[in-house]
């Protein structure tokens, strides 16, 4: 859960708007994630990234200043995808009881991790090294806002105002803490069925006292 942070003196980089440019940028991101899983961040070189991506050094520097810049973009976009999954759940479940919406959020978040659990383990480990406090707080607040949306969408939540915001913050802390630490602690090989049960027990137990 992190935001991309551009270095203070960095020159503007090209934004991949056209389809070919987006393909190149995506290929570099996918190559980075593959190498991150295989070798670990410290051992990755830019030359290896472009070799795996099938691009050249010139293409790399069109979009990214350095390896850290690419890593931050990858972290940011993976976290953003989780946010969009939450938003989709809210859009399709508005008016339902909070327990059903929360269960749908849990299912969507775990489904997003299911295809590449080892990569997600590497993601959560890496963001602890690269995410600045400011970037971390900014992305965290975006997730909290999505949880406010979850509670707003429920048809049976009585909490409002500061109480709802506090509940949203605790919900994000629970789900992020369990998901991230389980993926890190198992080397990216979590028991998702057990994790799902733990998340349901924790979130339902807490929200039953405040919703």
PDB file of C-alpha atoms in Angstrom:
ATOM      1  CA  UNK A   1       0.000   0.000   0.000  1.00  0.00           C
ATOM      2  CA  UNK A   2       2.127   2.843  -1.222  1.00  0.00           C
ATOM      3  CA  UNK A   3       2.130   5.832  -3.493  1.00  0.00           C
ATOM      4  CA  UNK A   4       4.685   6.632  -6.158  1.00  0.00           C
ATOM      5  CA  UNK A   5       7.031   9.412  -5.066  1.00  0.00           C
ATOM      6  CA  UNK A   6       9.088  11.277  -7.627  1.00  0.00           C
ATOM      7  CA  UNK A   7      12.528  12.472  -6.485  1.00  0.00           C
ATOM      8  CA  UNK A   8      12.605  16.219  -5.871  1.00  0.00           C
ATOM      9  CA  UNK A   9      14.993  17.076  -8.713  1.00  0.00           C
ATOM     10  CA  UNK A  10      13.834  14.439 -11.185  1.00  0.00           C
ATOM     11  CA  UNK A  11      13.347  15.419 -14.813  1.00  0.00           C
ATOM     12  CA  UNK A  12       9.838  14.815 -16.180  1.00  0.00           C
ATOM     13  CA  UNK A  13       9.430  11.383 -17.677  1.00  0.00           C
ATOM     14  CA  UNK A  14       7.321  10.495 -20.670  1.00  0.00           C
ATOM     15  CA  UNK A  15       3.824   9.286 -19.819  1.00  0.00           C
ATOM     16  CA  UNK A  16       2.888   6.136 -21.758  1.00  0.00           C
ATOM     17  CA  UNK A  17      -0.336   7.345 -23.439  1.00  0.00           C
ATOM     18  CA  UNK A  18      -0.209   5.556 -26.789  1.00  0.00           C
ATOM     19  CA  UNK A  19      -0.812   1.815 -26.971  1.00  0.00           C
ATOM     20  CA  UNK A  20       2.770   0.945 -27.967  1.00  0.00           C
ATOM     21  CA  UNK A  21       4.159   3.154 -25.217  1.00  0.00           C
ATOM     22  CA  UNK A  22       1.802   1.607 -22.661  1.00  0.00           C
ATOM     23  CA  UNK A  23       2.893  -1.855 -23.813  1.00  0.00           C
ATOM     24  CA  UNK A  24       6.554  -0.947 -23.289  1.00  0.00           C
ATOM     25  CA  UNK A  25       5.919   0.503 -19.846  1.00  0.00           C
ATOM     26  CA  UNK A  26       3.840  -2.532 -18.872  1.00  0.00           C
ATOM     27  CA  UNK A  27       6.525  -4.909 -20.114  1.00  0.00           C
ATOM     28  CA  UNK A  28       9.113  -3.158 -17.940  1.00  0.00           C
ATOM     29  CA  UNK A  29       6.825  -3.357 -14.911  1.00  0.00           C
ATOM     30  CA  UNK A  30       6.135  -7.048 -15.457  1.00  0.00           C
ATOM     31  CA  UNK A  31       9.850  -7.745 -15.906  1.00  0.00           C
ATOM     32  CA  UNK A  32      10.605  -5.945 -12.670  1.00  0.00           C
ATOM     33  CA  UNK A  33       8.021  -7.955 -10.714  1.00  0.00           C
ATOM     34  CA  UNK A  34       9.326 -11.220 -12.186  1.00  0.00           C
ATOM     35  CA  UNK A  35      12.907 -10.377 -11.225  1.00  0.00           C
ATOM     36  CA  UNK A  36      11.800  -9.135  -7.811  1.00  0.00           C
ATOM     37  CA  UNK A  37      10.351 -12.558  -7.065  1.00  0.00           C
ATOM     38  CA  UNK A  38      13.333 -14.428  -8.521  1.00  0.00           C
ATOM     39  CA  UNK A  39      16.251 -12.361  -7.185  1.00  0.00           C
ATOM     40  CA  UNK A  40      15.120  -9.779  -4.665  1.00  0.00           C
ATOM     41  CA  UNK A  41      15.218  -6.021  -5.153  1.00  0.00           C
ATOM     42  CA  UNK A  42      18.872  -5.396  -4.297  1.00  0.00           C
ATOM     43  CA  UNK A  43      20.175  -7.851  -6.919  1.00  0.00           C
ATOM     44  CA  UNK A  44      18.125  -6.507  -9.840  1.00  0.00           C
ATOM     45  CA  UNK A  45      19.869  -4.386 -12.460  1.00  0.00           C
ATOM     46  CA  UNK A  46      18.295  -2.159 -15.089  1.00  0.00           C
ATOM     47  CA  UNK A  47      20.032  -4.139 -17.820  1.00  0.00           C
ATOM     48  CA  UNK A  48      18.351  -7.310 -16.558  1.00  0.00           C
ATOM     49  CA  UNK A  49      14.978  -5.570 -16.490  1.00  0.00           C
ATOM     50  CA  UNK A  50      15.204  -4.414 -20.100  1.00  0.00           C
ATOM     51  CA  UNK A  51      16.517  -7.824 -21.205  1.00  0.00           C
ATOM     52  CA  UNK A  52      13.543  -9.626 -19.639  1.00  0.00           C
ATOM     53  CA  UNK A  53      11.143  -6.985 -20.985  1.00  0.00           C
ATOM     54  CA  UNK A  54      12.613  -7.205 -24.473  1.00  0.00           C
ATOM     55  CA  UNK A  55      13.243  -3.456 -24.671  1.00  0.00           C
ATOM     56  CA  UNK A  56      16.323  -1.232 -24.696  1.00  0.00           C
ATOM     57  CA  UNK A  57      17.949   1.024 -22.128  1.00  0.00           C
ATOM     58  CA  UNK A  58      16.715   4.047 -24.032  1.00  0.00           C
ATOM     59  CA  UNK A  59      13.117   2.896 -23.679  1.00  0.00           C
ATOM     60  CA  UNK A  60      13.598   2.355 -19.962  1.00  0.00           C
ATOM     61  CA  UNK A  61      14.795   5.913 -19.405  1.00  0.00           C
ATOM     62  CA  UNK A  62      11.913   7.326 -21.430  1.00  0.00           C
ATOM     63  CA  UNK A  63       9.543   6.224 -18.682  1.00  0.00           C
ATOM     64  CA  UNK A  64      11.567   5.766 -15.503  1.00  0.00           C
ATOM     65  CA  UNK A  65      14.433   7.658 -13.912  1.00  0.00           C
ATOM     66  CA  UNK A  66      15.987   4.630 -12.266  1.00  0.00           C
ATOM     67  CA  UNK A  67      15.183   1.255 -10.722  1.00  0.00           C
ATOM     68  CA  UNK A  68      13.676   2.835  -7.616  1.00  0.00           C
ATOM     69  CA  UNK A  69      11.343   4.948  -9.735  1.00  0.00           C
ATOM     70  CA  UNK A  70      10.114   1.837 -11.544  1.00  0.00           C
ATOM     71  CA  UNK A  71       9.669   0.019  -8.237  1.00  0.00           C
ATOM     72  CA  UNK A  72       7.580   2.846  -6.803  1.00  0.00           C
ATOM     73  CA  UNK A  73       5.350   2.891  -9.869  1.00  0.00           C
ATOM     74  CA  UNK A  74       4.808  -0.872  -9.596  1.00  0.00           C
ATOM     75  CA  UNK A  75       3.956  -0.609  -5.914  1.00  0.00           C
ATOM     76  CA  UNK A  76       1.588   2.281  -6.516  1.00  0.00           C
ATOM     77  CA  UNK A  77      -0.288   0.636  -9.376  1.00  0.00           C
ATOM     78  CA  UNK A  78      -0.740  -2.666  -7.539  1.00  0.00           C
ATOM     79  CA  UNK A  79      -2.166  -0.828  -4.543  1.00  0.00           C
ATOM     80  CA  UNK A  80      -4.375   1.269  -6.815  1.00  0.00           C
ATOM     81  CA  UNK A  81      -5.798  -1.908  -8.340  1.00  0.00           C
ATOM     82  CA  UNK A  82      -6.921  -3.020  -4.867  1.00  0.00           C
ATOM     83  CA  UNK A  83      -8.623   0.343  -4.378  1.00  0.00           C
ATOM     84  CA  UNK A  84     -10.502  -0.041  -7.650  1.00  0.00           C
ATOM     85  CA  UNK A  85     -11.612  -3.541  -6.632  1.00  0.00           C
ATOM     86  CA  UNK A  86     -13.073  -2.118  -3.419  1.00  0.00           C
ATOM     87  CA  UNK A  87     -14.868   0.610  -5.352  1.00  0.00           C
ATOM     88  CA  UNK A  88     -16.387  -1.964  -7.688  1.00  0.00           C
ATOM     89  CA  UNK A  89     -17.675  -3.953  -4.711  1.00  0.00           C
ATOM     90  CA  UNK A  90     -19.375  -0.857  -3.296  1.00  0.00           C
ATOM     91  CA  UNK A  91     -20.945  -0.039  -6.659  1.00  0.00           C
ATOM     92  CA  UNK A  92     -22.493  -3.500  -7.038  1.00  0.00           C
ATOM     93  CA  UNK A  93     -23.580  -4.035  -3.409  1.00  0.00           C
ATOM     94  CA  UNK A  94     -25.032  -0.712  -2.315  1.00  0.00           C
ATOM     95  CA  UNK A  95     -27.906  -1.031   0.135  1.00  0.00           C
ATOM     96  CA  UNK A  96     -27.054  -4.549   1.286  1.00  0.00           C
ATOM     97  CA  UNK A  97     -26.277  -5.340   4.968  1.00  0.00           C
ATOM     98  CA  UNK A  98     -22.763  -4.411   6.065  1.00  0.00           C
ATOM     99  CA  UNK A  99     -21.815  -8.020   6.743  1.00  0.00           C
ATOM    100  CA  UNK A 100     -22.507  -8.947   3.123  1.00  0.00           C
ATOM    101  CA  UNK A 101     -20.608  -5.963   1.730  1.00  0.00           C
ATOM    102  CA  UNK A 102     -17.632  -6.590   4.009  1.00  0.00           C
ATOM    103  CA  UNK A 103     -17.556 -10.250   2.966  1.00  0.00           C
ATOM    104  CA  UNK A 104     -17.611  -9.128  -0.683  1.00  0.00           C
ATOM    105  CA  UNK A 105     -14.683  -6.772  -0.029  1.00  0.00           C
ATOM    106  CA  UNK A 106     -12.697  -9.582   1.591  1.00  0.00           C
ATOM    107  CA  UNK A 107     -13.419 -11.908  -1.336  1.00  0.00           C
ATOM    108  CA  UNK A 108     -12.365  -9.272  -3.876  1.00  0.00           C
ATOM    109  CA  UNK A 109      -9.151  -8.430  -2.044  1.00  0.00           C
ATOM    110  CA  UNK A 110      -8.127 -12.063  -1.688  1.00  0.00           C
ATOM    111  CA  UNK A 111      -9.066 -12.823  -5.304  1.00  0.00           C
ATOM    112  CA  UNK A 112      -6.694 -10.030  -6.359  1.00  0.00           C
ATOM    113  CA  UNK A 113      -3.878 -11.760  -4.443  1.00  0.00           C
ATOM    114  CA  UNK A 114      -4.722 -15.293  -5.552  1.00  0.00           C
ATOM    115  CA  UNK A 115      -3.043 -15.297  -8.975  1.00  0.00           C
ATOM    116  CA  UNK A 116       0.385 -14.021  -7.828  1.00  0.00           C
ATOM    117  CA  UNK A 117       0.735 -14.609  -4.077  1.00  0.00           C
ATOM    118  CA  UNK A 118       4.544 -14.739  -4.169  1.00  0.00           C
ATOM    119  CA  UNK A 119       4.662 -11.433  -6.036  1.00  0.00           C
ATOM    120  CA  UNK A 120       2.341  -9.904  -3.457  1.00  0.00           C
ATOM    121  CA  UNK A 121       4.599 -11.126  -0.669  1.00  0.00           C
ATOM    122  CA  UNK A 122       7.509  -9.388  -2.387  1.00  0.00           C
ATOM    123  CA  UNK A 123       5.335  -6.300  -2.888  1.00  0.00           C
ATOM    124  CA  UNK A 124       4.537  -5.933   0.812  1.00  0.00           C
ATOM    125  CA  UNK A 125       8.132  -6.538   1.817  1.00  0.00           C
ATOM    126  CA  UNK A 126       9.494  -4.027  -0.689  1.00  0.00           C
ATOM    127  CA  UNK A 127       7.103  -1.239   0.211  1.00  0.00           C
ATOM    128  CA  UNK A 128       8.496  -1.241   3.740  1.00  0.00           C
ATOM    129  CA  UNK A 129      11.846  -0.192   2.277  1.00  0.00           C
ATOM    130  CA  UNK A 130      10.725   2.222  -0.447  1.00  0.00           C
ATOM    131  CA  UNK A 131       7.536   3.870   0.755  1.00  0.00           C
ATOM    132  CA  UNK A 132       8.109   7.300   2.272  1.00  0.00           C
ATOM    133  CA  UNK A 133       5.985   8.260   5.306  1.00  0.00           C
ATOM    134  CA  UNK A 134       4.152  10.851   3.201  1.00  0.00           C
ATOM    135  CA  UNK A 135       3.407   8.418   0.383  1.00  0.00           C
ATOM    136  CA  UNK A 136       2.355   5.711   2.824  1.00  0.00           C
ATOM    137  CA  UNK A 137      -0.049   8.042   4.649  1.00  0.00           C
ATOM    138  CA  UNK A 138      -1.530   9.285   1.384  1.00  0.00           C
ATOM    139  CA  UNK A 139      -2.310   5.793   0.091  1.00  0.00           C
ATOM    140  CA  UNK A 140      -3.485   4.633   3.506  1.00  0.00           C
ATOM    141  CA  UNK A 141      -5.949   7.525   3.635  1.00  0.00           C
ATOM    142  CA  UNK A 142      -7.255   6.545   0.200  1.00  0.00           C
ATOM    143  CA  UNK A 143      -8.010   3.055   1.492  1.00  0.00           C
ATOM    144  CA  UNK A 144      -9.693   4.513   4.576  1.00  0.00           C
ATOM    145  CA  UNK A 145     -11.871   6.655   2.295  1.00  0.00           C
ATOM    146  CA  UNK A 146     -12.878   3.511   0.409  1.00  0.00           C
ATOM    147  CA  UNK A 147     -13.858   1.885   3.697  1.00  0.00           C
ATOM    148  CA  UNK A 148     -15.998   4.914   4.505  1.00  0.00           C
ATOM    149  CA  UNK A 149     -17.638   4.225   1.141  1.00  0.00           C
ATOM    150  CA  UNK A 150     -18.214   0.616   2.173  1.00  0.00           C
ATOM    151  CA  UNK A 151     -19.984   1.717   5.358  1.00  0.00           C
ATOM    152  CA  UNK A 152     -21.920   4.418   3.513  1.00  0.00           C
ATOM    153  CA  UNK A 153     -23.157   1.829   1.029  1.00  0.00           C
ATOM    154  CA  UNK A 154     -24.485  -0.511   3.722  1.00  0.00           C
ATOM    155  CA  UNK A 155     -28.153  -0.213   4.506  1.00  0.00           C
ATOM    156  CA  UNK A 156     -27.823  -1.018   8.193  1.00  0.00           C
ATOM    157  CA  UNK A 157     -24.937   1.114   9.527  1.00  0.00           C
ATOM    158  CA  UNK A 158     -25.911   3.634  12.199  1.00  0.00           C
ATOM    159  CA  UNK A 159     -22.441   5.079  12.808  1.00  0.00           C
ATOM    160  CA  UNK A 160     -21.858   8.457  11.216  1.00  0.00           C
ATOM    161  CA  UNK A 161     -19.335  11.288  11.062  1.00  0.00           C
ATOM    162  CA  UNK A 162     -16.152  10.799  13.100  1.00  0.00           C
ATOM    163  CA  UNK A 163     -17.326   7.422  14.374  1.00  0.00           C
ATOM    164  CA  UNK A 164     -17.671   6.106  10.828  1.00  0.00           C
ATOM    165  CA  UNK A 165     -14.247   7.491   9.873  1.00  0.00           C
ATOM    166  CA  UNK A 166     -12.699   5.826  12.906  1.00  0.00           C
ATOM    167  CA  UNK A 167     -14.391   2.527  12.052  1.00  0.00           C
ATOM    168  CA  UNK A 168     -13.108   2.775   8.479  1.00  0.00           C
ATOM    169  CA  UNK A 169      -9.563   3.343   9.709  1.00  0.00           C
ATOM    170  CA  UNK A 170      -9.709   0.319  11.999  1.00  0.00           C
ATOM    171  CA  UNK A 171     -11.123  -1.833   9.167  1.00  0.00           C
ATOM    172  CA  UNK A 172      -8.249  -0.878   6.892  1.00  0.00           C
ATOM    173  CA  UNK A 173      -5.727  -1.557   9.645  1.00  0.00           C
ATOM    174  CA  UNK A 174      -7.193  -5.023  10.196  1.00  0.00           C
ATOM    175  CA  UNK A 175      -7.335  -6.091   6.557  1.00  0.00           C
ATOM    176  CA  UNK A 176      -3.998  -4.588   5.560  1.00  0.00           C
ATOM    177  CA  UNK A 177      -2.224  -5.934   8.626  1.00  0.00           C
ATOM    178  CA  UNK A 178      -3.512  -9.478   8.223  1.00  0.00           C
ATOM    179  CA  UNK A 179      -3.091  -9.662   4.451  1.00  0.00           C
ATOM    180  CA  UNK A 180       0.351  -8.044   4.291  1.00  0.00           C
ATOM    181  CA  UNK A 181       1.908  -9.844   7.234  1.00  0.00           C
ATOM    182  CA  UNK A 182       0.459 -13.203   6.219  1.00  0.00           C
ATOM    183  CA  UNK A 183       1.954 -12.859   2.741  1.00  0.00           C
ATOM    184  CA  UNK A 184       5.310 -11.746   4.131  1.00  0.00           C
ATOM    185  CA  UNK A 185       5.384 -14.318   6.897  1.00  0.00           C
ATOM    186  CA  UNK A 186       4.636 -17.226   4.573  1.00  0.00           C
ATOM    187  CA  UNK A 187       7.012 -16.111   1.834  1.00  0.00           C
ATOM    188  CA  UNK A 188       4.059 -15.346  -0.412  1.00  0.00           C
ATOM    189  CA  UNK A 189       2.411 -18.720   0.123  1.00  0.00           C
ATOM    190  CA  UNK A 190      -0.536 -17.977   2.415  1.00  0.00           C
ATOM    191  CA  UNK A 191      -3.433 -20.279   3.212  1.00  0.00           C
ATOM    192  CA  UNK A 192      -6.095 -18.006   1.700  1.00  0.00           C
ATOM    193  CA  UNK A 193      -8.966 -20.028   3.134  1.00  0.00           C
ATOM    194  CA  UNK A 194      -7.625 -19.536   6.655  1.00  0.00           C
ATOM    195  CA  UNK A 195      -6.866 -15.889   5.939  1.00  0.00           C
ATOM    196  CA  UNK A 196     -10.424 -15.364   4.698  1.00  0.00           C
ATOM    197  CA  UNK A 197     -11.831 -16.834   7.905  1.00  0.00           C
ATOM    198  CA  UNK A 198      -9.543 -14.691  10.061  1.00  0.00           C
ATOM    199  CA  UNK A 199     -10.514 -11.531   8.193  1.00  0.00           C
ATOM    200  CA  UNK A 200     -14.215 -12.275   8.504  1.00  0.00           C
ATOM    201  CA  UNK A 201     -13.944 -13.008  12.212  1.00  0.00           C
ATOM    202  CA  UNK A 202     -11.884  -9.875  12.890  1.00  0.00           C
ATOM    203  CA  UNK A 203     -13.898  -7.424  10.780  1.00  0.00           C
ATOM    204  CA  UNK A 204     -17.304  -8.767  11.749  1.00  0.00           C
ATOM    205  CA  UNK A 205     -16.342  -8.855  15.425  1.00  0.00           C
ATOM    206  CA  UNK A 206     -15.147  -5.253  15.394  1.00  0.00           C
ATOM    207  CA  UNK A 207     -17.926  -3.784  13.271  1.00  0.00           C
ATOM    208  CA  UNK A 208     -20.617  -5.502  15.333  1.00  0.00           C
ATOM    209  CA  UNK A 209     -19.597  -3.211  18.194  1.00  0.00           C
ATOM    210  CA  UNK A 210     -19.703   0.066  16.236  1.00  0.00           C
ATOM    211  CA  UNK A 211     -21.905  -0.284  13.145  1.00  0.00           C
TER     212      UNK A 211
END
